[in-house]
PDB file of C-alpha atoms in Angstrom:
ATOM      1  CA  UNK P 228     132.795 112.378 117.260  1.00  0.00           C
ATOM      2  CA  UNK P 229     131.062 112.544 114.191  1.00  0.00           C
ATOM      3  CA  UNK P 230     128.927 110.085 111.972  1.00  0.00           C
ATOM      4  CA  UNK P 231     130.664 108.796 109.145  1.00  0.00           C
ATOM      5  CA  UNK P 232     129.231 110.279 106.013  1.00  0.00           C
ATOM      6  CA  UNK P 233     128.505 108.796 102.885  1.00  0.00           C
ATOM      7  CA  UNK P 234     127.796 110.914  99.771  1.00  0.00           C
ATOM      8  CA  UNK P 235     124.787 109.238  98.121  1.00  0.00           C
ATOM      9  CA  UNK P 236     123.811 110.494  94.830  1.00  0.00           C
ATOM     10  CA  UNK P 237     122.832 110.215  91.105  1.00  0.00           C
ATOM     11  CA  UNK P 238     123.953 112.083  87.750  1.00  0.00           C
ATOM     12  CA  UNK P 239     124.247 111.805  84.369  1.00  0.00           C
ATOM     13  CA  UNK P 240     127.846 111.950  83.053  1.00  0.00           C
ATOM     14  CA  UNK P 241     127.760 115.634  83.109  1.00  0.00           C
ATOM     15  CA  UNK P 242     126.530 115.958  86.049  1.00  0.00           C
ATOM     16  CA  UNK P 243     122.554 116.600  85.536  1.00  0.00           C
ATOM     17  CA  UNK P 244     121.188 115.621  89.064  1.00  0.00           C
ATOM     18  CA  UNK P 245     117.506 116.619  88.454  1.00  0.00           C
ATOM     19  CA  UNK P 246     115.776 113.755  87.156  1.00  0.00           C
ATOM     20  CA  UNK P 247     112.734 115.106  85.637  1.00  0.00           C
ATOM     21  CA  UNK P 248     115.071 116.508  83.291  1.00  0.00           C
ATOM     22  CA  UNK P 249     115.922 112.933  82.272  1.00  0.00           C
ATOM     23  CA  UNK P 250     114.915 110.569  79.468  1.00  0.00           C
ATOM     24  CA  UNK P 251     111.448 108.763  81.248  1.00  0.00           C
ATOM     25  CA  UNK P 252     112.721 105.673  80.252  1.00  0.00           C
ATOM     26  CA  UNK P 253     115.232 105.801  82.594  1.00  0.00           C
ATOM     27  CA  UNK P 254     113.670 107.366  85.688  1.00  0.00           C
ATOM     28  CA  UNK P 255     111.871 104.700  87.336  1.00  0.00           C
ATOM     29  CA  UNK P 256     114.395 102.068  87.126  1.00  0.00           C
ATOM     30  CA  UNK P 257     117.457 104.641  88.502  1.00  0.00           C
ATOM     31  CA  UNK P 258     114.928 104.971  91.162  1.00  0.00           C
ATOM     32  CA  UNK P 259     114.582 101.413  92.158  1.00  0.00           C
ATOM     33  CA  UNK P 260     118.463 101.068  91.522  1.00  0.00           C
ATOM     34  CA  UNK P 261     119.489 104.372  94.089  1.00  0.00           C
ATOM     35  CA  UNK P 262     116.416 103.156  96.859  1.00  0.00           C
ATOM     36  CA  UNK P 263     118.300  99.119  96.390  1.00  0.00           C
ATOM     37  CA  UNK P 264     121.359 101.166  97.177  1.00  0.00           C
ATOM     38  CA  UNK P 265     119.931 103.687  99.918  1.00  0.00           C
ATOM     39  CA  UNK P 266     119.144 100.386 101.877  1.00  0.00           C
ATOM     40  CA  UNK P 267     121.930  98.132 101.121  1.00  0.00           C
ATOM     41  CA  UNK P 268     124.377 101.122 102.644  1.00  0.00           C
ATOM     42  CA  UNK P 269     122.406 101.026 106.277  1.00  0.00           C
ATOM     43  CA  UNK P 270     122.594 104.425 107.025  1.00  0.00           C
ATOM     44  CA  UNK P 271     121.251 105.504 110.396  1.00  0.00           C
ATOM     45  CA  UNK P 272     119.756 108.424 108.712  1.00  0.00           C
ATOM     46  CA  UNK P 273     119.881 110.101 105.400  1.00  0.00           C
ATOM     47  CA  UNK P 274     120.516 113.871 105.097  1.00  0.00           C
ATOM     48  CA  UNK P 275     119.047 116.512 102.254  1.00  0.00           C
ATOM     49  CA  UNK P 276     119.078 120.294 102.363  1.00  0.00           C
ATOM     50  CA  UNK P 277     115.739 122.226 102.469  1.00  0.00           C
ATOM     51  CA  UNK P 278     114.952 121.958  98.789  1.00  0.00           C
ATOM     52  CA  UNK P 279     115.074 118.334  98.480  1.00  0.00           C
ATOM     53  CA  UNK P 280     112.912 118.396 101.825  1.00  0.00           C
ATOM     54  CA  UNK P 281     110.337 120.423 100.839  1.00  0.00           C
ATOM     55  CA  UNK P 282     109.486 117.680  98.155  1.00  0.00           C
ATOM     56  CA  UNK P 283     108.103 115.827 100.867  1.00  0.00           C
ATOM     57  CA  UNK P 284     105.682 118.638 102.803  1.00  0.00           C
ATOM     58  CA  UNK P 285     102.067 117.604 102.604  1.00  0.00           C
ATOM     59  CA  UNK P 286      99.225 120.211 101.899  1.00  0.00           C
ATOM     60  CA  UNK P 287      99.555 124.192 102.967  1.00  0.00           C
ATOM     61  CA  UNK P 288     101.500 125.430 106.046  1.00  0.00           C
ATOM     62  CA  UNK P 289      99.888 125.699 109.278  1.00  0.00           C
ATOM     63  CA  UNK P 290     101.330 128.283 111.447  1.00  0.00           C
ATOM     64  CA  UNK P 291     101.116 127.905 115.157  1.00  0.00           C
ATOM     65  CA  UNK P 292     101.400 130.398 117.737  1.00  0.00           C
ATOM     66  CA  UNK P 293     103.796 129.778 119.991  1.00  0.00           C
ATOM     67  CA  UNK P 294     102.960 130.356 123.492  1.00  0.00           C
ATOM     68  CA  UNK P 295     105.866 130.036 125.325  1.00  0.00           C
ATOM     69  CA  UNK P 296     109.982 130.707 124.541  1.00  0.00           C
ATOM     70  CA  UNK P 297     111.176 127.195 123.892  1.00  0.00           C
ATOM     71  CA  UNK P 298     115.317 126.585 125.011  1.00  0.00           C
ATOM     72  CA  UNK P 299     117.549 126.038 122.304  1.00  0.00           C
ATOM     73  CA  UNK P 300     118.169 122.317 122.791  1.00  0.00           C
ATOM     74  CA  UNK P 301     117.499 119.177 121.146  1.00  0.00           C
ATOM     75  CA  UNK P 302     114.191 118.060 121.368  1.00  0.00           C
ATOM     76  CA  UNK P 303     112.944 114.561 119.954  1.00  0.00           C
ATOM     77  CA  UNK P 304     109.691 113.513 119.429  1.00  0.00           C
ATOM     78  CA  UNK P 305     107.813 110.850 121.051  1.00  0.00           C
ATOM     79  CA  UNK P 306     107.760 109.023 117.909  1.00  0.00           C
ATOM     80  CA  UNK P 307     111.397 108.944 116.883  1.00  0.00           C
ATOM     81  CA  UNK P 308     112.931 106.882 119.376  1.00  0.00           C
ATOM     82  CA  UNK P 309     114.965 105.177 117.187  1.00  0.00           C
ATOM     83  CA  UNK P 310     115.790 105.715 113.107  1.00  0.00           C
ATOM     84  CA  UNK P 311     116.759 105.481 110.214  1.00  0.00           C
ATOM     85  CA  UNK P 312     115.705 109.324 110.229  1.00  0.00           C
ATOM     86  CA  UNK P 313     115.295 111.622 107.627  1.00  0.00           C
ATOM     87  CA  UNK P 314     117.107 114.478 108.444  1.00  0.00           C
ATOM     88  CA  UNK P 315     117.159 118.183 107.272  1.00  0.00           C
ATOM     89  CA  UNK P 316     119.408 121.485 107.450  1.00  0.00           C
ATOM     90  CA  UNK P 317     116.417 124.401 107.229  1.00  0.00           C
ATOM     91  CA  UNK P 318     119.156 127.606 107.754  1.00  0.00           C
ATOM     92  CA  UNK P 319     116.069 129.972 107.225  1.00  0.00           C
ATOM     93  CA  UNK P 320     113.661 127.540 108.829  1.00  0.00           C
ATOM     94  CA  UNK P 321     111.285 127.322 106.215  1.00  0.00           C
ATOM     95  CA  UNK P 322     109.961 124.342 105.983  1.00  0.00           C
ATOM     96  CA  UNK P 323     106.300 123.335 106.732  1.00  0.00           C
ATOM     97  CA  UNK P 324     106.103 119.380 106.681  1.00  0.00           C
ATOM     98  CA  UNK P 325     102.571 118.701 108.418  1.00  0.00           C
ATOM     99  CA  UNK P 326     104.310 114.978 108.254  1.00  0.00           C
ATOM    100  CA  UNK P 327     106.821 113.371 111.252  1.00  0.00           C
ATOM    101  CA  UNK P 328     108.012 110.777 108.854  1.00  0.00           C
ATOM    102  CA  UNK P 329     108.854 110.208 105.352  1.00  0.00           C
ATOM    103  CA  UNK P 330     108.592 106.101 104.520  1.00  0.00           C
ATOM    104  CA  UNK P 331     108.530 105.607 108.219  1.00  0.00           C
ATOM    105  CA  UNK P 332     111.295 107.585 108.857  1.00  0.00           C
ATOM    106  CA  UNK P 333     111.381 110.004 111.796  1.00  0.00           C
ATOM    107  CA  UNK P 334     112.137 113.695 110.523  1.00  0.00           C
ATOM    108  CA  UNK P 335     114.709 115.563 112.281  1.00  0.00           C
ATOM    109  CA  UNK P 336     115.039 119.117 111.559  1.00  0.00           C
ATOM    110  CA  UNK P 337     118.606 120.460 111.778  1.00  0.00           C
ATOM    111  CA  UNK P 338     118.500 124.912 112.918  1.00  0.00           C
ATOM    112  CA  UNK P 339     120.125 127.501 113.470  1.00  0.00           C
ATOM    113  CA  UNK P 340     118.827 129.075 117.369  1.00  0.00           C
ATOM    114  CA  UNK P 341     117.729 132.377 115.854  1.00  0.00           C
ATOM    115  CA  UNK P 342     114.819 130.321 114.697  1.00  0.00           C
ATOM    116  CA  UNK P 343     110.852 131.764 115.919  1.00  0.00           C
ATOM    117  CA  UNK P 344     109.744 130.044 118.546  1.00  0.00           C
ATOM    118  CA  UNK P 345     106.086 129.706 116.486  1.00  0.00           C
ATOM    119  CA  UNK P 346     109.037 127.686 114.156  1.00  0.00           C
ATOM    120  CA  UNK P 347     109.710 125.673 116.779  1.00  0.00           C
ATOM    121  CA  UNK P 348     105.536 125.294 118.115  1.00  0.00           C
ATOM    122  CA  UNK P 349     105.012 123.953 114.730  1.00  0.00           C
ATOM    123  CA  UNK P 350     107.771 120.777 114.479  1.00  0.00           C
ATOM    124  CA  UNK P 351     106.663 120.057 118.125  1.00  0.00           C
ATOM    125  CA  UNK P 352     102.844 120.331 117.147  1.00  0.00           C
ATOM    126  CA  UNK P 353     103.547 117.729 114.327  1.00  0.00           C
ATOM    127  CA  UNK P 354     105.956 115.151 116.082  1.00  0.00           C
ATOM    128  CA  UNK P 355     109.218 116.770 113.984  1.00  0.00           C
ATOM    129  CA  UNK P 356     112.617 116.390 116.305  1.00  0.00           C
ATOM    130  CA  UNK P 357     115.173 119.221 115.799  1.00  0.00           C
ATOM    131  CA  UNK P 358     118.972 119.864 116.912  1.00  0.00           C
ATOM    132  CA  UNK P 359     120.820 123.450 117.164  1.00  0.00           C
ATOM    133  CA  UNK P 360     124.147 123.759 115.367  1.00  0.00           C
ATOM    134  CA  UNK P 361     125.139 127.338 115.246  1.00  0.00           C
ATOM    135  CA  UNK P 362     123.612 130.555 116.484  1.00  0.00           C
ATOM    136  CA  UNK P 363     122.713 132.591 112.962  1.00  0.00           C
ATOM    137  CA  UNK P 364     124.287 130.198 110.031  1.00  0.00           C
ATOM    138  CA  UNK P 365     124.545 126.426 110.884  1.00  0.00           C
ATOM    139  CA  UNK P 366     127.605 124.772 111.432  1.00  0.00           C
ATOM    140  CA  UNK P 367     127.977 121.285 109.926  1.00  0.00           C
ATOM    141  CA  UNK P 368     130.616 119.928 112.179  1.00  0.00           C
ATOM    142  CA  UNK P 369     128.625 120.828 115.148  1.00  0.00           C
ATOM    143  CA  UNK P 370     125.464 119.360 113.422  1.00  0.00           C
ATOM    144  CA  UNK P 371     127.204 116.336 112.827  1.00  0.00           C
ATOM    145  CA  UNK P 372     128.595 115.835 116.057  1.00  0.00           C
ATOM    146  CA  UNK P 373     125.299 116.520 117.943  1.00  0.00           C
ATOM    147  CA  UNK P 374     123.197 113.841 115.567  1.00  0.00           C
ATOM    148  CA  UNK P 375     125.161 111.346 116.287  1.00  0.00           C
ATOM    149  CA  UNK P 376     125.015 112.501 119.980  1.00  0.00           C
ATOM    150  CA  UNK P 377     121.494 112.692 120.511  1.00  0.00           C
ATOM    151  CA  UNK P 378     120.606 110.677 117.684  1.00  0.00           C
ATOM    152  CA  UNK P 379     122.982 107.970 117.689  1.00  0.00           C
ATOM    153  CA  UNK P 380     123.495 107.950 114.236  1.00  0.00           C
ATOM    154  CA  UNK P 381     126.903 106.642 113.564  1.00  0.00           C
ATOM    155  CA  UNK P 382     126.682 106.250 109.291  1.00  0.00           C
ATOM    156  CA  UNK P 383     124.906 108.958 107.999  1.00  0.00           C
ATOM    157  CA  UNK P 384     123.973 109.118 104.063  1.00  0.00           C
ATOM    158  CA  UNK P 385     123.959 112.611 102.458  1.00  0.00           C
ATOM    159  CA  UNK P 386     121.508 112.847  99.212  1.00  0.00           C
ATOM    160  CA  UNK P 387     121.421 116.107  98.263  1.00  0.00           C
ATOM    161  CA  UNK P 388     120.496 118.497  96.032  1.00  0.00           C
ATOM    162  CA  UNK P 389     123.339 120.171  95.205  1.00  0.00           C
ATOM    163  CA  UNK P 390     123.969 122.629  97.718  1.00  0.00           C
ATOM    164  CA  UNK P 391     124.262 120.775 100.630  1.00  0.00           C
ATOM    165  CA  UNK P 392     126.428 118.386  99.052  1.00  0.00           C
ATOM    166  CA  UNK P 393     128.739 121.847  97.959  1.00  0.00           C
ATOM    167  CA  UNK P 394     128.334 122.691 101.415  1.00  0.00           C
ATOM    168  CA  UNK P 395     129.582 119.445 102.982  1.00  0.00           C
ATOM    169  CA  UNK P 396     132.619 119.346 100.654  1.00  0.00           C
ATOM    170  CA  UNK P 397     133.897 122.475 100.916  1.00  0.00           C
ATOM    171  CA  UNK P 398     133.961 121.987 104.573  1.00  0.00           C
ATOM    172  CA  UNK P 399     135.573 118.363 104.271  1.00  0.00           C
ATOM    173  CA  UNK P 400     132.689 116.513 105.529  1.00  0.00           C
ATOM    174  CA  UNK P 401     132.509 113.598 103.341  1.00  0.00           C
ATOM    175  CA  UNK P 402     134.054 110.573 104.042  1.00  0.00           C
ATOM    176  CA  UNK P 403     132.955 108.592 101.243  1.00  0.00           C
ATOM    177  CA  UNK P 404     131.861 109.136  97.931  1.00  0.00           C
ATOM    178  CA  UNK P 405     129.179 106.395  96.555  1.00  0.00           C
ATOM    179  CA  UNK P 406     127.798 108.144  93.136  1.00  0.00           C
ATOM    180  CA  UNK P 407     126.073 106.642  90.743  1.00  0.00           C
ATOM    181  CA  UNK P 408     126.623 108.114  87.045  1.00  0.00           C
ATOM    182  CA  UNK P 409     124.353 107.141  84.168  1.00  0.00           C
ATOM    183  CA  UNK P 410     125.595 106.933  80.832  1.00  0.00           C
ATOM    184  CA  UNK P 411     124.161 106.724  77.114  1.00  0.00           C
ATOM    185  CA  UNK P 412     125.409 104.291  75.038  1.00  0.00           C
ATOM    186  CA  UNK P 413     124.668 105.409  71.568  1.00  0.00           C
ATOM    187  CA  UNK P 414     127.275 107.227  69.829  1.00  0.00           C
ATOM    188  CA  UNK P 415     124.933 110.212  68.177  1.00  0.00           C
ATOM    189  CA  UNK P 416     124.877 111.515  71.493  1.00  0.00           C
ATOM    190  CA  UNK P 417     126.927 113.888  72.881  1.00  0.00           C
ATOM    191  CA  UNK P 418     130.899 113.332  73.601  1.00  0.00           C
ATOM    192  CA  UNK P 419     130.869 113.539  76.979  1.00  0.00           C
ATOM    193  CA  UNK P 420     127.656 111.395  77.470  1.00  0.00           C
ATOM    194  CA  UNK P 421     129.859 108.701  75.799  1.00  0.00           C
ATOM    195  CA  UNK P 422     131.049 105.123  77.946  1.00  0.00           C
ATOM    196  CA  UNK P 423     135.029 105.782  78.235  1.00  0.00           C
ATOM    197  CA  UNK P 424     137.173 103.437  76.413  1.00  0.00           C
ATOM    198  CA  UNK P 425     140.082 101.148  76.924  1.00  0.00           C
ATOM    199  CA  UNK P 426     142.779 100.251  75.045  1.00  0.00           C
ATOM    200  CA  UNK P 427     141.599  97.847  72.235  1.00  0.00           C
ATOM    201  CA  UNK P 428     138.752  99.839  72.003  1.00  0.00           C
ATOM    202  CA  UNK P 429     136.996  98.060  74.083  1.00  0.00           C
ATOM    203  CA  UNK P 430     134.024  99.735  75.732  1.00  0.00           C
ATOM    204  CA  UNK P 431     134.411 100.642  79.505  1.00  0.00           C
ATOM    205  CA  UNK P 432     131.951 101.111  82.291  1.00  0.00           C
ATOM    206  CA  UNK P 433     131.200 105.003  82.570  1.00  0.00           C
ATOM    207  CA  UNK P 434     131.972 106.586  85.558  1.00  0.00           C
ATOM    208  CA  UNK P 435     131.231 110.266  87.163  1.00  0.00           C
ATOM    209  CA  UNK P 436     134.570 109.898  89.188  1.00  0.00           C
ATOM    210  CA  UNK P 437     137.630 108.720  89.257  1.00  0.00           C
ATOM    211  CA  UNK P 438     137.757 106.081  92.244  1.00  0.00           C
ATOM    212  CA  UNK P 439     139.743 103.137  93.332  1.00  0.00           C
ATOM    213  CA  UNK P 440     136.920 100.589  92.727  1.00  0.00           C
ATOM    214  CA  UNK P 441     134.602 100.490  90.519  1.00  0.00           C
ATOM    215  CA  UNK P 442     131.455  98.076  90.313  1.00  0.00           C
ATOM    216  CA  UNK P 443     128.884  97.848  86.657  1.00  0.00           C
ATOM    217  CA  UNK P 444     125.419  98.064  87.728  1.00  0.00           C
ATOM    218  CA  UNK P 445     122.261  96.610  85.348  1.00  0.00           C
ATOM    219  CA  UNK P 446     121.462  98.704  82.292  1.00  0.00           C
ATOM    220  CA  UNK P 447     118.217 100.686  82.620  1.00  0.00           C
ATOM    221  CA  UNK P 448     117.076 100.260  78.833  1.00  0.00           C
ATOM    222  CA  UNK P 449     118.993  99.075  75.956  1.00  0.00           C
ATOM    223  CA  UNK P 450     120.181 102.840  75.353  1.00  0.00           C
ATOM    224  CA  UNK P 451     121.308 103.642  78.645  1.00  0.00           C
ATOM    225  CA  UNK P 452     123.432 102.160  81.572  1.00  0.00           C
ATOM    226  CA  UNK P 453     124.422 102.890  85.107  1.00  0.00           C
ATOM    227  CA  UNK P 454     127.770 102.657  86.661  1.00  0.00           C
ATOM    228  CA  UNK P 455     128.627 103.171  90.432  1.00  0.00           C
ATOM    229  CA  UNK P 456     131.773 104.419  91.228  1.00  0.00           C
ATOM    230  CA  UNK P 457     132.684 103.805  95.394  1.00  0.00           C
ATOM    231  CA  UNK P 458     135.651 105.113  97.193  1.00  0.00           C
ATOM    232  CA  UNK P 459     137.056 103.023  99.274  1.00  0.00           C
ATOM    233  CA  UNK P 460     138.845 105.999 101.667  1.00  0.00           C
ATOM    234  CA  UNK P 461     138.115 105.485 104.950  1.00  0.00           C
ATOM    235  CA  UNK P 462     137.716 107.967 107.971  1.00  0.00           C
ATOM    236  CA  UNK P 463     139.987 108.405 110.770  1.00  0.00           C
ATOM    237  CA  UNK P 464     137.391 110.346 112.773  1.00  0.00           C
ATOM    238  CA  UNK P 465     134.428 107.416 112.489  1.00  0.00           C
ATOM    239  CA  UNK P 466     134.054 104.148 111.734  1.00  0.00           C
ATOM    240  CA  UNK P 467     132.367 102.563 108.323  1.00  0.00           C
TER     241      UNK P 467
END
């Protein structure tokens, strides 16, 4: 069986997920509104592809020599014994962390087995736990069914960027969409940055999708507002 995944991210109206791109106002407080969120969801562990990752790494890679072939099983660190983790997909195995957690979190490194061993040398030298799932490309439905086997991650929050979230739709691995979309109030701006209306022109929340409940968050300045929009499909393969 697999975890049951919830999609966890942020975006403007249309659909700008990089935040440095946004207004500063509104930065820190989506930040402390997403983070109340992150923890109010209890994921297990939280998911992000390479890129989003790679935000974390701290100071210049260190390459190890690996001096020995390492099987292609799941190994765990002595420090991640239990989670939330902070888990990774690294296809091209890339990623230098010189860190085994991120906010206490233990760092599990998701790879395909064509990975170097001197790959491998390195997450062991710096505490990092890592699953196979897939010879040459990785396969998500065999990633997700071996973290919540080794792991024992049963609600599993995925948080981007981009990619990996186009990768996990396209092969139907969501099981719950829980996005907040921000939206500018002012009517100079742009039409589709505009709050929808109802009938009686009354002003509606603003919403990134269309889902069967939907639940107004605080405003973030007097310009701007946040909205999140939570499905309320459940999975027949996992529970909630």
């Amino acid at each position: 069986m697999k975890p049951y995944v919830i999609l966890h991210m942020g975006s403007s109206i249309d659909g700008r997920i990089v935040t440095s791109q946004w207004p500063k106002e509104m930065t820190a407080a989506f930040t402390a509104i997403y983070e109340r969120l992150h923890q109010q969801m209890r994921g297990d562990a939280w998911i992000v592809g390479r890129v989003t990752m790679a935000e974390f790494a701290e100071g210049d890679p260190r390459p190890v020599e690996a001096g020995e072939v390492f099987p292609r099983t799941t190994w765990k660190a002595p420090g991640a014994g239990k989670g939330p983790y902070a888990v990774a997909v690294d296809q091209g195995a890339r990623l230098h962390m010189n860190i085994d957690t991120i906010n206490g979190d233990p760092i599990v490194m998701i790879l395909p087995e064509t990975v170097p061993d001197n790959q491998l040398a390195e997450l062991r030298r710096d505490g990092i736990s890592y699953l196979f799932a897939g010879r040459h490309e990785i396969d998500l439905a065999l990633a997700l069914e071996r973290i919540r086997a080794d792991f024992g991650t049963d609600r599993l929050l995925l948080e981007g960027g981009g990619g990996i979230n186009g990768s996990f739709r396209r092969a139907h691995r969501r099981d719950q969409p829980a996005d907040p979309a921000c939206c500018r109030r002012q009517r100079e701006h742009a039409d589709d940055l505009r709050p929808r209306r109802r009938a009686g022109n009354e002003p509606a929340a603003c919403f990134g999708r269309a889902t069967p409940r939907r639940r107004r968050l605080p405003a973030l300045s007097s310009r701007i507002t946040l909205a999140a929009a939570i499905s309320t499909t459940q999975s027949t393969s996992a529970r909630p």
